Amino acid sequence: MVLMLHEMNEYTRVPKGLCTFDDGLYSQYVYGKDLPNDKIFFICPSFIDKGHNDLNQQCMSIDNIKELMVMGITIGAHSYYHTKLERLPDLKHQVYHIKRDTKNMLEWFKDELNITPVDFCFPYNNDLKGLYQGLMKLHGFTNFYGASRVDIPA
């Protein structure tokens, strides 16, 4: 089950299990951080740097993310640029983009948060039929999340 934060109210019963949040939206920080569930916030660094995502929704600050970390909440990666890979002309360009994107993403996590995440959520849930996951394993990622937001067995 996928439950959007804007669908919640004081009468909503939060489903048991892991809750995941994509992109690093400020609304997720405000409403999601205190849910009683285990949580992973998947952060897209370019959105954090700009202050908003591609839909112009406000994103968290680095201080907000650090507060989540102090609370013991898992911070995962969600690519650097959050690109729709199918818009790139071919597989060669897709692989090149993933490699460059991953390098930038990991540098950002190290420089800004001093962490190396092991949880990864595919942007737009596109794993390129396992290729993306294989490339991310080379960088130490061990937990992968897709469209259903459940761990994809490695």
PDB file of C-alpha atoms in Angstrom:
ATOM      1  CA  MET A   1       0.000   0.000   0.000  1.00  0.00           C
ATOM      2  CA  VAL A   2       1.257   3.471  -0.862  1.00  0.00           C
ATOM      3  CA  LEU A   3      -0.165   6.227   1.322  1.00  0.00           C
ATOM      4  CA  MET A   4       0.483   9.820   0.358  1.00  0.00           C
ATOM      5  CA  LEU A   5       0.939  12.286   3.216  1.00  0.00           C
ATOM      6  CA  HIS A   6      -1.734  14.592   1.831  1.00  0.00           C
ATOM      7  CA  GLU A   7      -4.206  11.686   2.151  1.00  0.00           C
ATOM      8  CA  MET A   8      -3.636  11.468   5.893  1.00  0.00           C
ATOM      9  CA  ASN A   9      -5.689  13.119   8.583  1.00  0.00           C
ATOM     10  CA  GLU A  10      -6.260  12.643  12.302  1.00  0.00           C
ATOM     11  CA  TYR A  11      -8.455   9.597  11.570  1.00  0.00           C
ATOM     12  CA  THR A  12      -6.008   7.818   9.273  1.00  0.00           C
ATOM     13  CA  ARG A  13      -4.511   4.625  10.624  1.00  0.00           C
ATOM     14  CA  VAL A  14      -0.917   4.369   9.512  1.00  0.00           C
ATOM     15  CA  PRO A  15      -0.238   0.933   8.046  1.00  0.00           C
ATOM     16  CA  LYS A  16       2.256  -1.185   9.954  1.00  0.00           C
ATOM     17  CA  GLY A  17       5.689  -1.705   8.496  1.00  0.00           C
ATOM     18  CA  LEU A  18       8.266   0.448   6.819  1.00  0.00           C
ATOM     19  CA  CYS A  19       7.361   3.927   5.550  1.00  0.00           C
ATOM     20  CA  THR A  20       9.484   5.401   2.779  1.00  0.00           C
ATOM     21  CA  PHE A  21       9.609   8.969   1.546  1.00  0.00           C
ATOM     22  CA  ASP A  22      11.074  10.076  -1.801  1.00  0.00           C
ATOM     23  CA  ASP A  23      12.796  13.264  -2.911  1.00  0.00           C
ATOM     24  CA  GLY A  24      13.333  15.023   0.450  1.00  0.00           C
ATOM     25  CA  LEU A  25      10.153  17.098   0.532  1.00  0.00           C
ATOM     26  CA  TYR A  26       9.702  19.458   3.456  1.00  0.00           C
ATOM     27  CA  SER A  27       6.133  18.192   3.994  1.00  0.00           C
ATOM     28  CA  GLN A  28       7.570  14.702   4.531  1.00  0.00           C
ATOM     29  CA  TYR A  29       9.885  16.091   7.185  1.00  0.00           C
ATOM     30  CA  VAL A  30       7.044  17.887   8.955  1.00  0.00           C
ATOM     31  CA  TYR A  31       4.438  15.101   8.836  1.00  0.00           C
ATOM     32  CA  GLY A  32       6.469  11.929   8.424  1.00  0.00           C
ATOM     33  CA  LYS A  33       9.281  12.176  10.935  1.00  0.00           C
ATOM     34  CA  ASP A  34       7.063  11.443  13.943  1.00  0.00           C
ATOM     35  CA  LEU A  35       5.205   8.451  12.507  1.00  0.00           C
ATOM     36  CA  PRO A  36       5.667   5.439  14.781  1.00  0.00           C
ATOM     37  CA  ASN A  37       6.970   3.279  11.918  1.00  0.00           C
ATOM     38  CA  ASP A  38      10.493   2.512  10.792  1.00  0.00           C
ATOM     39  CA  LYS A  39      11.256   5.068   8.109  1.00  0.00           C
ATOM     40  CA  ILE A  40      13.649   5.710   5.262  1.00  0.00           C
ATOM     41  CA  PHE A  41      13.872   9.182   3.764  1.00  0.00           C
ATOM     42  CA  PHE A  42      15.289   8.890   0.230  1.00  0.00           C
ATOM     43  CA  ILE A  43      17.078  12.143  -0.525  1.00  0.00           C
ATOM     44  CA  CYS A  44      17.700  13.671  -3.946  1.00  0.00           C
ATOM     45  CA  PRO A  45      20.613  16.108  -3.421  1.00  0.00           C
ATOM     46  CA  SER A  46      19.886  18.376  -6.396  1.00  0.00           C
ATOM     47  CA  PHE A  47      16.418  19.061  -4.967  1.00  0.00           C
ATOM     48  CA  ILE A  48      17.909  19.866  -1.549  1.00  0.00           C
ATOM     49  CA  ASP A  49      20.457  22.210  -3.143  1.00  0.00           C
ATOM     50  CA  LYS A  50      17.742  24.021  -5.153  1.00  0.00           C
ATOM     51  CA  GLY A  51      15.258  24.063  -2.262  1.00  0.00           C
ATOM     52  CA  HIS A  52      12.514  22.479  -4.373  1.00  0.00           C
ATOM     53  CA  ASN A  53      11.852  19.499  -6.619  1.00  0.00           C
ATOM     54  CA  ASP A  54      10.928  19.424 -10.310  1.00  0.00           C
ATOM     55  CA  LEU A  55       7.279  20.142  -9.367  1.00  0.00           C
ATOM     56  CA  ASN A  56       8.390  23.216  -7.374  1.00  0.00           C
ATOM     57  CA  GLN A  57       7.496  21.583  -4.052  1.00  0.00           C
ATOM     58  CA  GLN A  58       9.592  22.834  -1.123  1.00  0.00           C
ATOM     59  CA  CYS A  59      12.345  20.457  -0.017  1.00  0.00           C
ATOM     60  CA  MET A  60      14.108  19.947   3.273  1.00  0.00           C
ATOM     61  CA  SER A  61      17.239  21.780   4.268  1.00  0.00           C
ATOM     62  CA  ILE A  62      20.449  19.993   5.145  1.00  0.00           C
ATOM     63  CA  ASP A  63      19.725  20.852   8.792  1.00  0.00           C
ATOM     64  CA  ASN A  64      16.330  19.106   8.515  1.00  0.00           C
ATOM     65  CA  ILE A  65      18.042  15.966   7.201  1.00  0.00           C
ATOM     66  CA  LYS A  66      20.632  16.107   9.974  1.00  0.00           C
ATOM     67  CA  GLU A  67      17.809  16.331  12.525  1.00  0.00           C
ATOM     68  CA  LEU A  68      16.276  13.148  11.043  1.00  0.00           C
ATOM     69  CA  MET A  69      19.645  11.449  11.396  1.00  0.00           C
ATOM     70  CA  VAL A  70      19.907  12.491  15.060  1.00  0.00           C
ATOM     71  CA  MET A  71      16.427  10.978  15.560  1.00  0.00           C
ATOM     72  CA  GLY A  72      17.831   7.664  14.291  1.00  0.00           C
ATOM     73  CA  ILE A  73      15.904   7.779  11.002  1.00  0.00           C
ATOM     74  CA  THR A  74      17.549   6.092   8.030  1.00  0.00           C
ATOM     75  CA  ILE A  75      18.628   8.350   5.178  1.00  0.00           C
ATOM     76  CA  GLY A  76      18.763   6.729   1.768  1.00  0.00           C
ATOM     77  CA  ALA A  77      19.764   7.926  -1.679  1.00  0.00           C
ATOM     78  CA  HIS A  78      17.430   8.695  -4.569  1.00  0.00           C
ATOM     79  CA  SER A  79      19.968   9.716  -7.257  1.00  0.00           C
ATOM     80  CA  TYR A  80      21.461  13.175  -7.626  1.00  0.00           C
ATOM     81  CA  TYR A  81      19.467  14.604 -10.539  1.00  0.00           C
ATOM     82  CA  HIS A  82      16.310  12.398 -10.440  1.00  0.00           C
ATOM     83  CA  THR A  83      16.385  11.915 -14.206  1.00  0.00           C
ATOM     84  CA  LYS A  84      13.835   9.975 -16.236  1.00  0.00           C
ATOM     85  CA  LEU A  85      16.286   7.576 -17.854  1.00  0.00           C
ATOM     86  CA  GLU A  86      13.901   6.640 -20.648  1.00  0.00           C
ATOM     87  CA  ARG A  87      14.265  10.202 -21.965  1.00  0.00           C
ATOM     88  CA  LEU A  88      17.940   9.570 -22.735  1.00  0.00           C
ATOM     89  CA  PRO A  89      18.606   8.385 -26.305  1.00  0.00           C
ATOM     90  CA  ASP A  90      20.001   4.905 -25.641  1.00  0.00           C
ATOM     91  CA  LEU A  91      21.499   2.482 -23.116  1.00  0.00           C
ATOM     92  CA  LYS A  92      25.003   3.935 -23.514  1.00  0.00           C
ATOM     93  CA  HIS A  93      23.780   7.384 -22.459  1.00  0.00           C
ATOM     94  CA  GLN A  94      21.731   5.903 -19.624  1.00  0.00           C
ATOM     95  CA  VAL A  95      24.726   4.058 -18.173  1.00  0.00           C
ATOM     96  CA  TYR A  96      26.949   7.131 -18.570  1.00  0.00           C
ATOM     97  CA  HIS A  97      24.337   9.234 -16.772  1.00  0.00           C
ATOM     98  CA  ILE A  98      23.958   6.731 -13.901  1.00  0.00           C
ATOM     99  CA  LYS A  99      27.726   6.636 -13.350  1.00  0.00           C
ATOM    100  CA  ARG A 100      28.075  10.440 -13.334  1.00  0.00           C
ATOM    101  CA  ASP A 101      24.927  10.887 -11.251  1.00  0.00           C
ATOM    102  CA  THR A 102      26.075   8.320  -8.674  1.00  0.00           C
ATOM    103  CA  LYS A 103      29.498   9.958  -8.345  1.00  0.00           C
ATOM    104  CA  ASN A 104      27.891  13.359  -7.701  1.00  0.00           C
ATOM    105  CA  MET A 105      25.347  11.863  -5.303  1.00  0.00           C
ATOM    106  CA  LEU A 106      27.915  10.022  -3.187  1.00  0.00           C
ATOM    107  CA  GLU A 107      30.179  13.076  -3.020  1.00  0.00           C
ATOM    108  CA  TRP A 108      27.230  15.183  -1.834  1.00  0.00           C
ATOM    109  CA  PHE A 109      26.257  12.690   0.890  1.00  0.00           C
ATOM    110  CA  LYS A 110      29.863  12.567   2.117  1.00  0.00           C
ATOM    111  CA  ASP A 111      30.425  16.348   1.965  1.00  0.00           C
ATOM    112  CA  GLU A 112      27.068  17.476   3.378  1.00  0.00           C
ATOM    113  CA  LEU A 113      26.039  14.663   5.752  1.00  0.00           C
ATOM    114  CA  ASN A 114      29.255  12.690   6.261  1.00  0.00           C
ATOM    115  CA  ILE A 115      27.502   9.417   5.422  1.00  0.00           C
ATOM    116  CA  THR A 116      27.598   6.789   2.712  1.00  0.00           C
ATOM    117  CA  PRO A 117      24.060   5.480   2.295  1.00  0.00           C
ATOM    118  CA  VAL A 118      23.363   1.793   1.613  1.00  0.00           C
ATOM    119  CA  ASP A 119      19.648   2.181   0.799  1.00  0.00           C
ATOM    120  CA  PHE A 120      18.708   3.285  -2.724  1.00  0.00           C
ATOM    121  CA  CYS A 121      15.352   4.056  -4.299  1.00  0.00           C
ATOM    122  CA  PHE A 122      15.285   4.184  -8.096  1.00  0.00           C
ATOM    123  CA  PRO A 123      14.145   7.522  -9.524  1.00  0.00           C
ATOM    124  CA  TYR A 124      10.784   7.033 -11.221  1.00  0.00           C
ATOM    125  CA  ASN A 125      11.103   3.375 -10.103  1.00  0.00           C
ATOM    126  CA  ASN A 126      13.142   2.598 -13.221  1.00  0.00           C
ATOM    127  CA  ASP A 127      15.770  -0.072 -12.547  1.00  0.00           C
ATOM    128  CA  LEU A 128      16.542  -0.650 -16.259  1.00  0.00           C
ATOM    129  CA  LYS A 129      15.698  -4.338 -15.816  1.00  0.00           C
ATOM    130  CA  GLY A 130      18.328  -4.797 -13.088  1.00  0.00           C
ATOM    131  CA  LEU A 131      21.158  -2.848 -14.714  1.00  0.00           C
ATOM    132  CA  TYR A 132      20.795   0.146 -12.392  1.00  0.00           C
ATOM    133  CA  GLN A 133      20.862  -2.120  -9.324  1.00  0.00           C
ATOM    134  CA  GLY A 134      23.993  -3.844 -10.592  1.00  0.00           C
ATOM    135  CA  LEU A 135      25.784  -0.525 -11.040  1.00  0.00           C
ATOM    136  CA  MET A 136      24.720   0.658  -7.583  1.00  0.00           C
ATOM    137  CA  LYS A 137      26.038  -2.530  -5.955  1.00  0.00           C
ATOM    138  CA  LEU A 138      29.484  -1.526  -7.217  1.00  0.00           C
ATOM    139  CA  HIS A 139      29.205   1.523  -4.938  1.00  0.00           C
ATOM    140  CA  GLY A 140      28.234  -0.406  -1.809  1.00  0.00           C
ATOM    141  CA  PHE A 141      24.450  -0.137  -1.943  1.00  0.00           C
ATOM    142  CA  THR A 142      22.814  -3.216  -0.453  1.00  0.00           C
ATOM    143  CA  ASN A 143      19.108  -2.366  -0.161  1.00  0.00           C
ATOM    144  CA  PHE A 144      17.055  -1.414  -3.201  1.00  0.00           C
ATOM    145  CA  TYR A 145      13.516  -0.091  -3.432  1.00  0.00           C
ATOM    146  CA  GLY A 146      11.246   0.057  -6.438  1.00  0.00           C
ATOM    147  CA  ALA A 147       7.661   0.788  -7.406  1.00  0.00           C
ATOM    148  CA  SER A 148       6.083  -1.222  -4.618  1.00  0.00           C
ATOM    149  CA  ARG A 149       8.428   0.342  -2.055  1.00  0.00           C
ATOM    150  CA  VAL A 150       9.452  -3.031  -0.764  1.00  0.00           C
ATOM    151  CA  ASP A 151      13.016  -4.198  -0.736  1.00  0.00           C
ATOM    152  CA  ILE A 152      14.011  -5.837  -4.033  1.00  0.00           C
ATOM    153  CA  PRO A 153      16.067  -8.941  -3.117  1.00  0.00           C
ATOM    154  CA  ALA A 154      19.704  -8.446  -4.111  1.00  0.00           C
TER     155      ALA A 154
END
